[in-house]
mmCIF file of C-alpha atoms and ligand atoms in Angstrom:
data_model
loop_
_atom_site.group_PDB
_atom_site.id
_atom_site.type_symbol
_atom_site.label_atom_id
_atom_site.label_comp_id
_atom_site.label_asym_id
_atom_site.label_seq_id
_atom_site.Cartn_x
_atom_site.Cartn_y
_atom_site.Cartn_z
ATOM 1 C CA LEU A 591 50.427 -27.584 106.077
ATOM 2 C CA LYS A 592 49.121 -25.304 108.654
ATOM 3 C CA ALA A 593 45.683 -24.837 107.025
ATOM 4 C CA GLY A 594 45.432 -28.602 106.632
ATOM 5 C CA LEU A 595 46.171 -29.287 110.262
ATOM 6 C CA LEU A 596 43.891 -26.717 111.575
ATOM 7 C CA ASP A 597 41.020 -28.199 109.419
ATOM 8 C CA GLU A 598 41.713 -31.609 110.770
ATOM 9 C CA ILE A 599 41.554 -30.202 114.347
ATOM 10 C CA ALA A 600 38.278 -28.521 113.739
ATOM 11 C CA ALA A 601 36.897 -31.663 112.127
ATOM 12 C CA ALA A 602 37.870 -34.007 115.166
ATOM 13 C CA GLY A 603 34.379 -35.144 116.493
ATOM 14 C CA ASP A 604 35.638 -36.503 119.842
ATOM 15 C CA VAL A 605 38.750 -36.442 122.208
ATOM 16 C CA ALA A 606 39.971 -39.630 120.782
ATOM 17 C CA ALA A 607 39.989 -38.352 117.149
ATOM 18 C CA LEU A 608 41.611 -35.280 118.325
ATOM 19 C CA GLU A 609 44.382 -37.203 119.878
ATOM 20 C CA GLN A 610 45.092 -39.018 116.696
ATOM 21 C CA VAL A 611 45.520 -35.585 114.962
ATOM 22 C CA ARG A 612 47.858 -34.551 117.765
ATOM 23 C CA VAL A 613 50.041 -37.602 117.297
ATOM 24 C CA ALA A 614 50.202 -37.171 113.545
ATOM 25 C CA ALA A 615 51.443 -33.655 113.959
ATOM 26 C CA LEU A 616 53.336 -33.272 117.130
ATOM 27 C CA GLY A 617 54.286 -36.878 117.889
ATOM 28 C CA LYS A 618 57.816 -38.166 117.395
ATOM 29 C CA GLN A 619 57.072 -39.272 113.794
ATOM 30 C CA GLY A 620 54.622 -36.261 113.269
ATOM 31 C CA SER A 621 54.617 -33.791 110.436
ATOM 32 C CA VAL A 622 55.396 -30.819 112.652
ATOM 33 C CA SER A 623 58.123 -32.687 114.449
ATOM 34 C CA GLY A 624 59.608 -33.769 111.086
ATOM 35 C CA LEU A 625 59.959 -30.046 110.080
ATOM 36 C CA LEU A 626 61.742 -29.259 113.308
ATOM 37 C CA LYS A 627 64.161 -31.952 112.613
ATOM 38 C CA THR A 628 65.158 -30.504 109.208
ATOM 39 C CA LEU A 629 66.457 -27.303 111.122
ATOM 40 C CA GLY A 630 69.571 -29.185 112.119
ATOM 41 C CA ALA A 631 70.572 -29.939 108.642
ATOM 42 C CA ILE A 632 70.232 -26.416 107.085
ATOM 43 C CA SER A 633 72.618 -23.432 107.178
ATOM 44 C CA PRO A 634 72.505 -20.921 110.119
ATOM 45 C CA ASP A 635 71.061 -18.207 107.916
ATOM 46 C CA GLU A 636 68.243 -20.494 106.601
ATOM 47 C CA ARG A 637 67.696 -21.556 110.172
ATOM 48 C CA LYS A 638 67.267 -18.017 111.254
ATOM 49 C CA ALA A 639 64.598 -17.502 108.622
ATOM 50 C CA GLU A 640 62.879 -20.914 108.855
ATOM 51 C CA GLY A 641 63.134 -21.376 112.562
ATOM 52 C CA PRO A 642 60.577 -18.901 113.913
ATOM 53 C CA LYS A 643 58.033 -19.959 111.196
ATOM 54 C CA ILE A 644 58.254 -23.612 112.129
ATOM 55 C CA HIS A 645 58.075 -22.751 115.934
ATOM 56 C CA ALA A 646 55.084 -20.537 115.320
ATOM 57 C CA LEU A 647 53.341 -23.395 113.440
ATOM 58 C CA ARG A 648 53.960 -25.694 116.304
ATOM 59 C CA GLU A 649 52.489 -22.992 118.648
ATOM 60 C CA SER A 650 49.377 -22.484 116.636
ATOM 61 C CA VAL A 651 48.742 -26.165 116.325
ATOM 62 C CA THR A 652 49.346 -26.635 120.051
ATOM 63 C CA GLU A 653 46.891 -23.831 120.827
ATOM 64 C CA ALA A 654 44.289 -25.135 118.420
ATOM 65 C CA LEU A 655 44.494 -28.602 119.842
ATOM 66 C CA ALA A 656 44.052 -27.330 123.494
ATOM 67 C CA ALA A 657 41.055 -25.073 122.390
ATOM 68 C CA ARG A 658 39.511 -28.015 120.439
ATOM 69 C CA LYS A 659 39.903 -30.332 123.402
ATOM 70 C CA ALA A 660 38.363 -27.908 125.863
ATOM 71 C CA ALA A 661 35.384 -27.483 123.446
ATOM 72 C CA LEU A 662 34.883 -31.142 123.009
ATOM 73 C CA GLU A 663 35.005 -31.887 126.807
ATOM 74 C CA GLY A 664 32.634 -29.033 127.453
ATOM 75 C CA ALA A 665 30.233 -30.458 124.911
ATOM 76 C CA ALA A 666 30.642 -33.951 126.407
ATOM 77 C CA LEU A 667 29.777 -32.533 129.944
ATOM 78 C CA ASP A 668 26.798 -30.687 128.602
ATOM 79 C CA ALA A 669 25.506 -33.792 126.885
ATOM 80 C CA ARG A 670 25.825 -35.775 130.221
ATOM 81 C CA LEU A 671 24.203 -33.150 132.182
ATOM 82 C CA ALA A 672 21.330 -32.935 129.733
ATOM 83 C CA ALA A 673 20.924 -36.693 129.883
ATOM 84 C CA GLU A 674 21.106 -36.817 133.638
ATOM 85 C CA THR A 675 18.258 -34.292 134.204
ATOM 86 C CA ILE A 676 16.333 -35.180 137.445
ATOM 87 C CA ASP A 677 12.626 -34.364 137.433
ATOM 88 C CA LEU A 678 11.954 -33.047 140.877
ATOM 89 C CA SER A 679 8.223 -33.198 140.288
ATOM 90 C CA LEU A 680 8.236 -37.009 140.284
ATOM 91 C CA PRO A 681 7.126 -38.812 143.472
ATOM 92 C CA ALA A 682 10.067 -40.367 145.387
ATOM 93 C CA PRO A 683 10.280 -44.121 145.506
ATOM 94 C CA GLU A 684 8.903 -45.386 148.808
ATOM 95 C CA LEU A 685 11.404 -46.509 151.449
ATOM 96 C CA PRO A 686 10.606 -49.217 153.919
ATOM 97 C CA ARG A 687 9.863 -47.543 157.195
ATOM 98 C CA GLY A 688 10.471 -49.011 160.670
ATOM 99 C CA SER A 689 7.894 -48.659 163.494
ATOM 100 C CA VAL A 690 7.664 -49.105 167.166
ATOM 101 C CA HIS A 691 7.552 -52.863 168.279
ATOM 102 C CA PRO A 692 4.236 -53.886 169.806
ATOM 103 C CA ILE A 693 5.884 -54.601 173.173
ATOM 104 C CA SER A 694 7.400 -51.130 173.196
ATOM 105 C CA GLN A 695 4.086 -49.629 172.080
ATOM 106 C CA VAL A 696 2.161 -51.443 174.964
ATOM 107 C CA MET A 697 4.767 -50.461 177.657
ATOM 108 C CA ASP A 698 4.365 -46.876 176.504
ATOM 109 C CA GLU A 699 0.697 -47.021 176.622
ATOM 110 C CA LEU A 700 0.812 -48.517 180.085
ATOM 111 C CA ALA A 701 3.131 -45.853 181.523
ATOM 112 C CA GLU A 702 0.832 -43.201 180.038
ATOM 113 C CA ILE A 703 -2.301 -44.806 181.657
ATOM 114 C CA PHE A 704 -0.484 -45.033 185.078
ATOM 115 C CA ALA A 705 1.003 -41.576 184.802
ATOM 116 C CA ASP A 706 -2.565 -40.242 184.640
ATOM 117 C CA MET A 707 -3.199 -42.014 188.022
ATOM 118 C CA GLY A 708 -0.053 -40.407 189.493
ATOM 119 C CA PHE A 709 2.411 -43.314 189.077
ATOM 120 C CA ALA A 710 6.019 -42.632 188.386
ATOM 121 C CA VAL A 711 8.169 -45.165 186.315
ATOM 122 C CA ALA A 712 10.841 -46.961 188.459
ATOM 123 C CA THR A 713 13.575 -49.280 186.956
ATOM 124 C CA GLY A 714 16.075 -51.837 188.343
ATOM 125 C CA PRO A 715 18.832 -54.023 187.023
ATOM 126 C CA GLU A 716 18.035 -57.151 184.906
ATOM 127 C CA ILE A 717 21.147 -58.699 186.493
ATOM 128 C CA GLU A 718 20.065 -58.947 190.051
ATOM 129 C CA ASP A 719 21.104 -60.487 193.270
ATOM 130 C CA ASP A 720 19.198 -63.196 195.097
ATOM 131 C CA TRP A 721 18.531 -60.812 198.061
ATOM 132 C CA HIS A 722 16.465 -58.351 196.026
ATOM 133 C CA ASN A 723 14.830 -61.024 193.805
ATOM 134 C CA PHE A 724 13.957 -63.439 196.571
ATOM 135 C CA THR A 725 15.035 -62.868 200.166
ATOM 136 C CA ALA A 726 13.841 -59.295 200.500
ATOM 137 C CA LEU A 727 10.487 -60.514 198.915
ATOM 138 C CA ASN A 728 9.910 -63.020 201.790
ATOM 139 C CA MET A 729 11.408 -65.941 200.023
ATOM 140 C CA PRO A 730 14.325 -67.024 202.231
ATOM 141 C CA GLU A 731 17.039 -69.480 200.954
ATOM 142 C CA SER A 732 14.947 -72.689 201.414
ATOM 143 C CA HIS A 733 11.702 -71.267 200.250
ATOM 144 C CA PRO A 734 10.020 -73.605 197.751
ATOM 145 C CA ALA A 735 8.737 -70.616 195.576
ATOM 146 C CA ARG A 736 12.359 -70.115 194.508
ATOM 147 C CA ALA A 737 12.527 -73.489 192.740
ATOM 148 C CA MET A 738 9.320 -72.530 190.899
ATOM 149 C CA HIS A 739 10.972 -69.584 189.261
ATOM 150 C CA ASP A 740 13.262 -71.588 186.869
ATOM 151 C CA THR A 741 15.958 -69.088 187.575
ATOM 152 C CA PHE A 742 19.082 -68.422 185.434
ATOM 153 C CA TYR A 743 21.992 -68.149 187.934
ATOM 154 C CA PHE A 744 25.486 -66.809 187.257
ATOM 155 C CA PRO A 745 28.415 -68.957 188.315
ATOM 156 C CA ASP A 746 30.004 -66.115 190.488
ATOM 157 C CA ARG A 747 28.728 -64.184 193.548
ATOM 158 C CA ASP A 748 28.987 -60.467 193.837
ATOM 159 C CA ALA A 749 31.066 -58.439 196.306
ATOM 160 C CA ASN A 750 28.498 -58.840 199.040
ATOM 161 C CA ASN A 751 28.739 -62.660 198.528
ATOM 162 C CA ARG A 752 25.135 -62.664 197.061
ATOM 163 C CA GLU A 753 24.156 -65.094 194.432
ATOM 164 C CA MET A 754 23.844 -63.325 191.107
ATOM 165 C CA LEU A 755 20.927 -64.153 188.691
ATOM 166 C CA LEU A 756 18.702 -62.781 185.880
ATOM 167 C CA ARG A 757 15.739 -61.411 187.587
ATOM 168 C CA THR A 758 12.752 -63.660 187.298
ATOM 169 C CA HIS A 759 10.217 -60.879 187.961
ATOM 170 C CA THR A 760 9.910 -57.115 188.271
ATOM 171 C CA SER A 761 9.060 -57.443 191.946
ATOM 172 C CA PRO A 762 12.671 -56.699 193.069
ATOM 173 C CA VAL A 763 12.019 -53.143 191.918
ATOM 174 C CA GLN A 764 9.422 -52.802 194.770
ATOM 175 C CA ILE A 765 12.350 -53.324 197.318
ATOM 176 C CA ARG A 766 14.670 -50.975 195.260
ATOM 177 C CA SER A 767 12.005 -48.238 195.152
ATOM 178 C CA MET A 768 11.177 -48.450 198.865
ATOM 179 C CA LEU A 769 14.735 -48.289 199.888
ATOM 180 C CA ARG A 770 15.632 -45.544 197.534
ATOM 181 C CA HIS A 771 12.496 -43.255 197.819
ATOM 182 C CA GLY A 772 10.775 -44.253 201.123
ATOM 183 C CA ALA A 773 6.903 -43.626 201.475
ATOM 184 C CA PRO A 774 4.510 -42.550 200.255
ATOM 185 C CA LEU A 775 5.115 -44.241 196.902
ATOM 186 C CA ARG A 776 3.352 -44.783 193.715
ATOM 187 C CA VAL A 777 5.431 -46.563 190.963
ATOM 188 C CA ILE A 778 5.222 -48.786 188.054
ATOM 189 C CA ALA A 779 8.203 -50.844 186.895
ATOM 190 C CA PRO A 780 8.083 -52.164 183.394
ATOM 191 C CA GLY A 781 10.996 -54.332 182.078
ATOM 192 C CA ARG A 782 12.498 -57.586 180.900
ATOM 193 C CA VAL A 783 12.483 -60.666 183.040
ATOM 194 C CA TYR A 784 14.053 -64.105 182.579
ATOM 195 C CA ARG A 785 12.955 -67.720 183.206
ATOM 196 C CA SER A 786 14.410 -70.893 181.762
ATOM 197 C CA ASP A 787 11.265 -71.912 179.967
ATOM 198 C CA SER A 788 10.246 -72.065 176.329
ATOM 199 C CA ASP A 789 7.072 -72.965 174.408
ATOM 200 C CA ALA A 790 4.314 -71.383 172.530
ATOM 201 C CA THR A 791 3.191 -69.399 175.624
ATOM 202 C CA HIS A 792 6.658 -69.091 177.291
ATOM 203 C CA THR A 793 9.863 -67.463 176.096
ATOM 204 C CA PRO A 794 13.088 -67.411 178.242
ATOM 205 C CA MET A 795 12.924 -63.648 178.124
ATOM 206 C CA PHE A 796 9.522 -61.763 178.492
ATOM 207 C CA HIS A 797 8.225 -58.584 179.932
ATOM 208 C CA GLN A 798 6.374 -57.683 183.068
ATOM 209 C CA ILE A 799 5.012 -54.572 184.592
ATOM 210 C CA GLU A 800 5.008 -54.201 188.359
ATOM 211 C CA GLY A 801 2.963 -51.830 190.358
ATOM 212 C CA LEU A 802 3.504 -50.574 193.857
ATOM 213 C CA VAL A 803 1.543 -48.182 196.099
ATOM 214 C CA ILE A 804 2.700 -47.502 199.610
ATOM 215 C CA ASP A 805 0.737 -45.017 201.735
ATOM 216 C CA LYS A 806 -1.483 -44.783 204.817
ATOM 217 C CA GLY A 807 -4.667 -46.647 205.132
ATOM 218 C CA ILE A 808 -4.304 -48.446 201.758
ATOM 219 C CA HIS A 809 -6.793 -51.459 201.420
ATOM 220 C CA LEU A 810 -7.918 -53.948 198.741
ATOM 221 C CA GLY A 811 -10.596 -51.533 197.491
ATOM 222 C CA HIS A 812 -7.831 -49.293 196.328
ATOM 223 C CA LEU A 813 -6.294 -52.207 194.443
ATOM 224 C CA LYS A 814 -9.551 -53.221 192.696
ATOM 225 C CA TRP A 815 -10.274 -49.694 191.645
ATOM 226 C CA THR A 816 -6.678 -49.184 190.224
ATOM 227 C CA LEU A 817 -6.787 -52.415 188.423
ATOM 228 C CA GLU A 818 -10.211 -51.796 186.958
ATOM 229 C CA THR A 819 -9.316 -48.316 185.909
ATOM 230 C CA PHE A 820 -6.197 -49.418 184.354
ATOM 231 C CA LEU A 821 -7.706 -52.399 182.417
ATOM 232 C CA LYS A 822 -10.613 -50.247 181.125
ATOM 233 C CA ALA A 823 -8.126 -47.680 179.673
ATOM 234 C CA PHE A 824 -5.846 -50.304 178.239
ATOM 235 C CA PHE A 825 -8.456 -52.351 176.472
ATOM 236 C CA GLU A 826 -10.427 -49.162 175.630
ATOM 237 C CA ARG A 827 -13.718 -50.817 176.894
ATOM 238 C CA GLU A 828 -16.229 -49.904 179.571
ATOM 239 C CA ASP A 829 -17.561 -53.445 179.832
ATOM 240 C CA ILE A 830 -14.430 -54.821 181.709
ATOM 241 C CA VAL A 831 -15.351 -57.218 184.476
ATOM 242 C CA LEU A 832 -12.838 -58.484 187.030
ATOM 243 C CA ARG A 833 -12.914 -61.457 189.155
ATOM 244 C CA LEU A 834 -10.667 -61.570 192.259
ATOM 245 C CA ARG A 835 -9.701 -65.075 193.366
ATOM 246 C CA PRO A 836 -7.768 -65.737 196.778
ATOM 247 C CA SER A 837 -4.237 -66.857 195.925
ATOM 248 C CA TYR A 838 -0.685 -67.102 197.380
ATOM 249 C CA PHE A 839 2.450 -65.076 196.769
ATOM 250 C CA PRO A 840 5.220 -64.841 199.448
ATOM 251 C CA PHE A 841 5.418 -61.023 199.148
ATOM 252 C CA THR A 842 1.683 -60.311 199.479
ATOM 253 C CA GLU A 843 -0.885 -61.099 202.098
ATOM 254 C CA PRO A 844 -3.595 -61.507 201.325
ATOM 255 C CA SER A 845 -2.906 -62.285 197.711
ATOM 256 C CA VAL A 846 -5.435 -62.161 194.889
ATOM 257 C CA GLU A 847 -5.234 -63.380 191.387
ATOM 258 C CA VAL A 848 -7.175 -61.352 188.951
ATOM 259 C CA ASP A 849 -9.256 -62.752 186.031
ATOM 260 C CA VAL A 850 -10.665 -60.662 183.376
ATOM 261 C CA GLY A 851 -13.946 -61.586 181.653
ATOM 262 C CA TYR A 852 -13.966 -62.354 177.876
ATOM 263 C CA THR A 853 -16.504 -62.932 175.057
ATOM 264 C CA LEU A 854 -15.970 -65.468 172.142
ATOM 265 C CA VAL A 855 -15.955 -63.592 168.808
ATOM 266 C CA ASN A 856 -15.319 -66.065 165.867
ATOM 267 C CA GLY A 857 -13.732 -68.402 168.184
ATOM 268 C CA LYS A 858 -11.220 -65.814 169.566
ATOM 269 C CA ARG A 859 -11.262 -64.465 173.159
ATOM 270 C CA VAL A 860 -12.025 -60.730 173.219
ATOM 271 C CA VAL A 861 -11.695 -58.961 176.551
ATOM 272 C CA GLY A 862 -15.002 -57.593 177.815
ATOM 273 C CA GLY A 863 -18.138 -59.170 179.111
ATOM 274 C CA ALA A 864 -18.064 -62.308 181.135
ATOM 275 C CA ASP A 865 -18.657 -65.509 179.105
ATOM 276 C CA GLY A 866 -15.481 -66.882 180.429
ATOM 277 C CA TRP A 867 -12.441 -65.821 182.591
ATOM 278 C CA MET A 868 -8.773 -65.396 181.874
ATOM 279 C CA GLU A 869 -6.111 -64.865 184.496
ATOM 280 C CA VAL A 870 -4.320 -61.497 183.692
ATOM 281 C CA LEU A 871 -2.355 -60.628 186.880
ATOM 282 C CA GLY A 872 -1.136 -61.467 190.296
ATOM 283 C CA SER A 873 -1.413 -58.957 193.261
ATOM 284 C CA GLY A 874 -2.244 -58.445 196.829
ATOM 285 C CA MET A 875 -1.529 -56.336 199.839
ATOM 286 C CA VAL A 876 2.172 -55.968 200.345
ATOM 287 C CA ASN A 877 3.327 -58.431 203.108
ATOM 288 C CA ARG A 878 4.535 -56.676 206.325
ATOM 289 C CA ARG A 879 7.885 -58.399 206.044
ATOM 290 C CA VAL A 880 8.409 -56.937 202.601
ATOM 291 C CA ILE A 881 7.641 -53.486 203.903
ATOM 292 C CA GLU A 882 10.232 -54.109 206.556
ATOM 293 C CA PHE A 883 12.782 -55.318 204.108
ATOM 294 C CA GLY A 884 12.040 -52.045 202.255
ATOM 295 C CA GLY A 885 13.128 -50.080 205.381
ATOM 296 C CA LEU A 886 9.699 -48.948 206.313
ATOM 297 C CA ASP A 887 7.522 -49.547 209.482
ATOM 298 C CA PRO A 888 4.580 -51.787 208.489
ATOM 299 C CA ASP A 889 2.485 -50.411 211.402
ATOM 300 C CA GLU A 890 2.634 -46.888 209.828
ATOM 301 C CA TRP A 891 2.682 -47.789 206.051
ATOM 302 C CA GLN A 892 0.489 -50.320 204.067
ATOM 303 C CA GLY A 893 0.292 -50.880 200.353
ATOM 304 C CA PHE A 894 -0.730 -53.076 197.382
ATOM 305 C CA ALA A 895 1.365 -54.538 194.552
ATOM 306 C CA PHE A 896 0.566 -56.173 191.302
ATOM 307 C CA GLY A 897 2.524 -57.810 188.502
ATOM 308 C CA THR A 898 1.400 -58.810 185.046
ATOM 309 C CA GLY A 899 2.909 -59.915 181.703
ATOM 310 C CA VAL A 900 3.174 -57.207 179.122
ATOM 311 C CA ASP A 901 3.557 -59.612 176.272
ATOM 312 C CA ARG A 902 0.355 -61.475 177.312
ATOM 313 C CA LEU A 903 -1.481 -58.139 177.538
ATOM 314 C CA ALA A 904 -0.292 -57.173 174.086
ATOM 315 C CA MET A 905 -1.394 -60.521 172.576
ATOM 316 C CA LEU A 906 -4.846 -60.123 174.169
ATOM 317 C CA LYS A 907 -5.267 -56.495 172.995
ATOM 318 C CA TYR A 908 -4.101 -57.151 169.394
ATOM 319 C CA GLY A 909 -5.464 -60.716 168.942
ATOM 320 C CA MET A 910 -2.091 -62.473 168.555
ATOM 321 C CA ASP A 911 -1.649 -66.114 169.419
ATOM 322 C CA ASP A 912 2.019 -66.981 169.454
ATOM 323 C CA LEU A 913 4.157 -65.258 172.053
ATOM 324 C CA ARG A 914 7.455 -66.381 170.314
ATOM 325 C CA ALA A 915 6.516 -64.314 167.210
ATOM 326 C CA PHE A 916 7.177 -61.116 169.235
ATOM 327 C CA PHE A 917 10.879 -61.983 169.354
ATOM 328 C CA ASP A 918 11.402 -63.472 165.793
ATOM 329 C CA GLY A 919 11.865 -60.023 164.321
ATOM 330 C CA ASP A 920 9.771 -61.120 161.133
ATOM 331 C CA VAL A 921 8.786 -57.788 159.414
ATOM 332 C CA ARG A 922 5.871 -59.614 157.670
ATOM 333 C CA TRP A 923 4.471 -60.642 161.001
ATOM 334 C CA LEU A 924 4.880 -57.130 162.404
ATOM 335 C CA SER A 925 3.228 -55.550 159.443
ATOM 336 C CA HIS A 926 0.335 -58.051 159.511
ATOM 337 C CA TYR A 927 -0.624 -56.518 162.755
ATOM 338 C CA GLY A 928 -0.116 -53.000 161.467
ATOM 339 C CA PHE A 929 3.247 -52.432 163.232
ATOM 340 C CA SER A 930 5.247 -51.768 160.108
ATOM 341 C CA ALA A 931 4.777 -49.892 156.898
HETATM 342 N N1 LIG B 1062 5.904 -61.218 190.837
HETATM 343 C C1 LIG B 1062 4.681 -62.012 190.554
HETATM 344 C C2 LIG B 1062 5.078 -62.949 189.401
HETATM 345 O O1 LIG B 1062 6.048 -62.878 188.621
HETATM 346 C C3 LIG B 1062 3.564 -61.245 190.287
HETATM 347 C C4 LIG B 1062 3.112 -60.391 191.488
HETATM 348 C C5 LIG B 1062 3.589 -59.090 191.663
HETATM 349 C C6 LIG B 1062 2.143 -60.867 192.415
HETATM 350 C C7 LIG B 1062 3.290 -58.437 192.726
HETATM 351 C C8 LIG B 1062 1.901 -60.132 193.444
HETATM 352 C C9 LIG B 1062 2.277 -58.979 193.610
HETATM 353 O O2 LIG B 1062 4.251 -64.014 189.122
#
């Protein structure tokens, strides 16, 4: 019986077959279990003689089963490891890569260009009060310019009983910078602004960059040079031509609107040359009242300020034509303009 069982154990090809052999030998109805049961029916002397033999048989069979099981499991593991071999020399599958959004990219470029001219970056809250957004910029409560801003107001006032709103431009950062740092001052303030307006060229949220210089003896020539230098660096062209038109903003006096010349290439406007004009920014000499609201003496300090739409600058630079696409988050659109892998 022993030799037969050991042969069967050796012949079991997998764990399931081995289990069948185990049940046939050691299970309740098994051959070895049957032998053990016979011990109860025989005389004590016979039991003394037969008992150890039968127990030794059960021992051997149990050991052989365990050894065979370990061998089978080891072989199964080896086979799996062999099948799962990873070839480290194969190229990895390409993963989709994210990239910097064109607006962020343009804001970074602008910060870098202005840093070269000695401007620091200033920030202010997007949830503003009407004093910083309007009053201190020389737009008192009844001022008609307030109505032109399509402002998003909050229902509740703040602790100073000021009306709260989403800032409609980055100009309140002019006031915050003067109050915080005094003069002289050379800052840009890039950021989000909000107006209740939406079509192909307007989104309710868009981006502006503000510039403010406060120093002694500042005049329009400084403003023109700064804007020319900035636009040449941004559009990476020497043939940038500017046209300054008299305009009106409550916070600058005099105020100038700045157009940049363009050439038509395949029906598209390309910045450079002067076949036609596009308005790119608003600017002017900081109004005396605004310098006062900033806590400075306008007889001692003068300055210029400008503000422009970052989204529009990005569209012009990269030849995009729908502003809304910037905020749709469509990866196909972004990758078309080289902004995603
Ligand atoms: N704040 C103005 C606007 O949003 C732009 C501007 C800024 C004009 C600074 C003059 C000086 O239209």
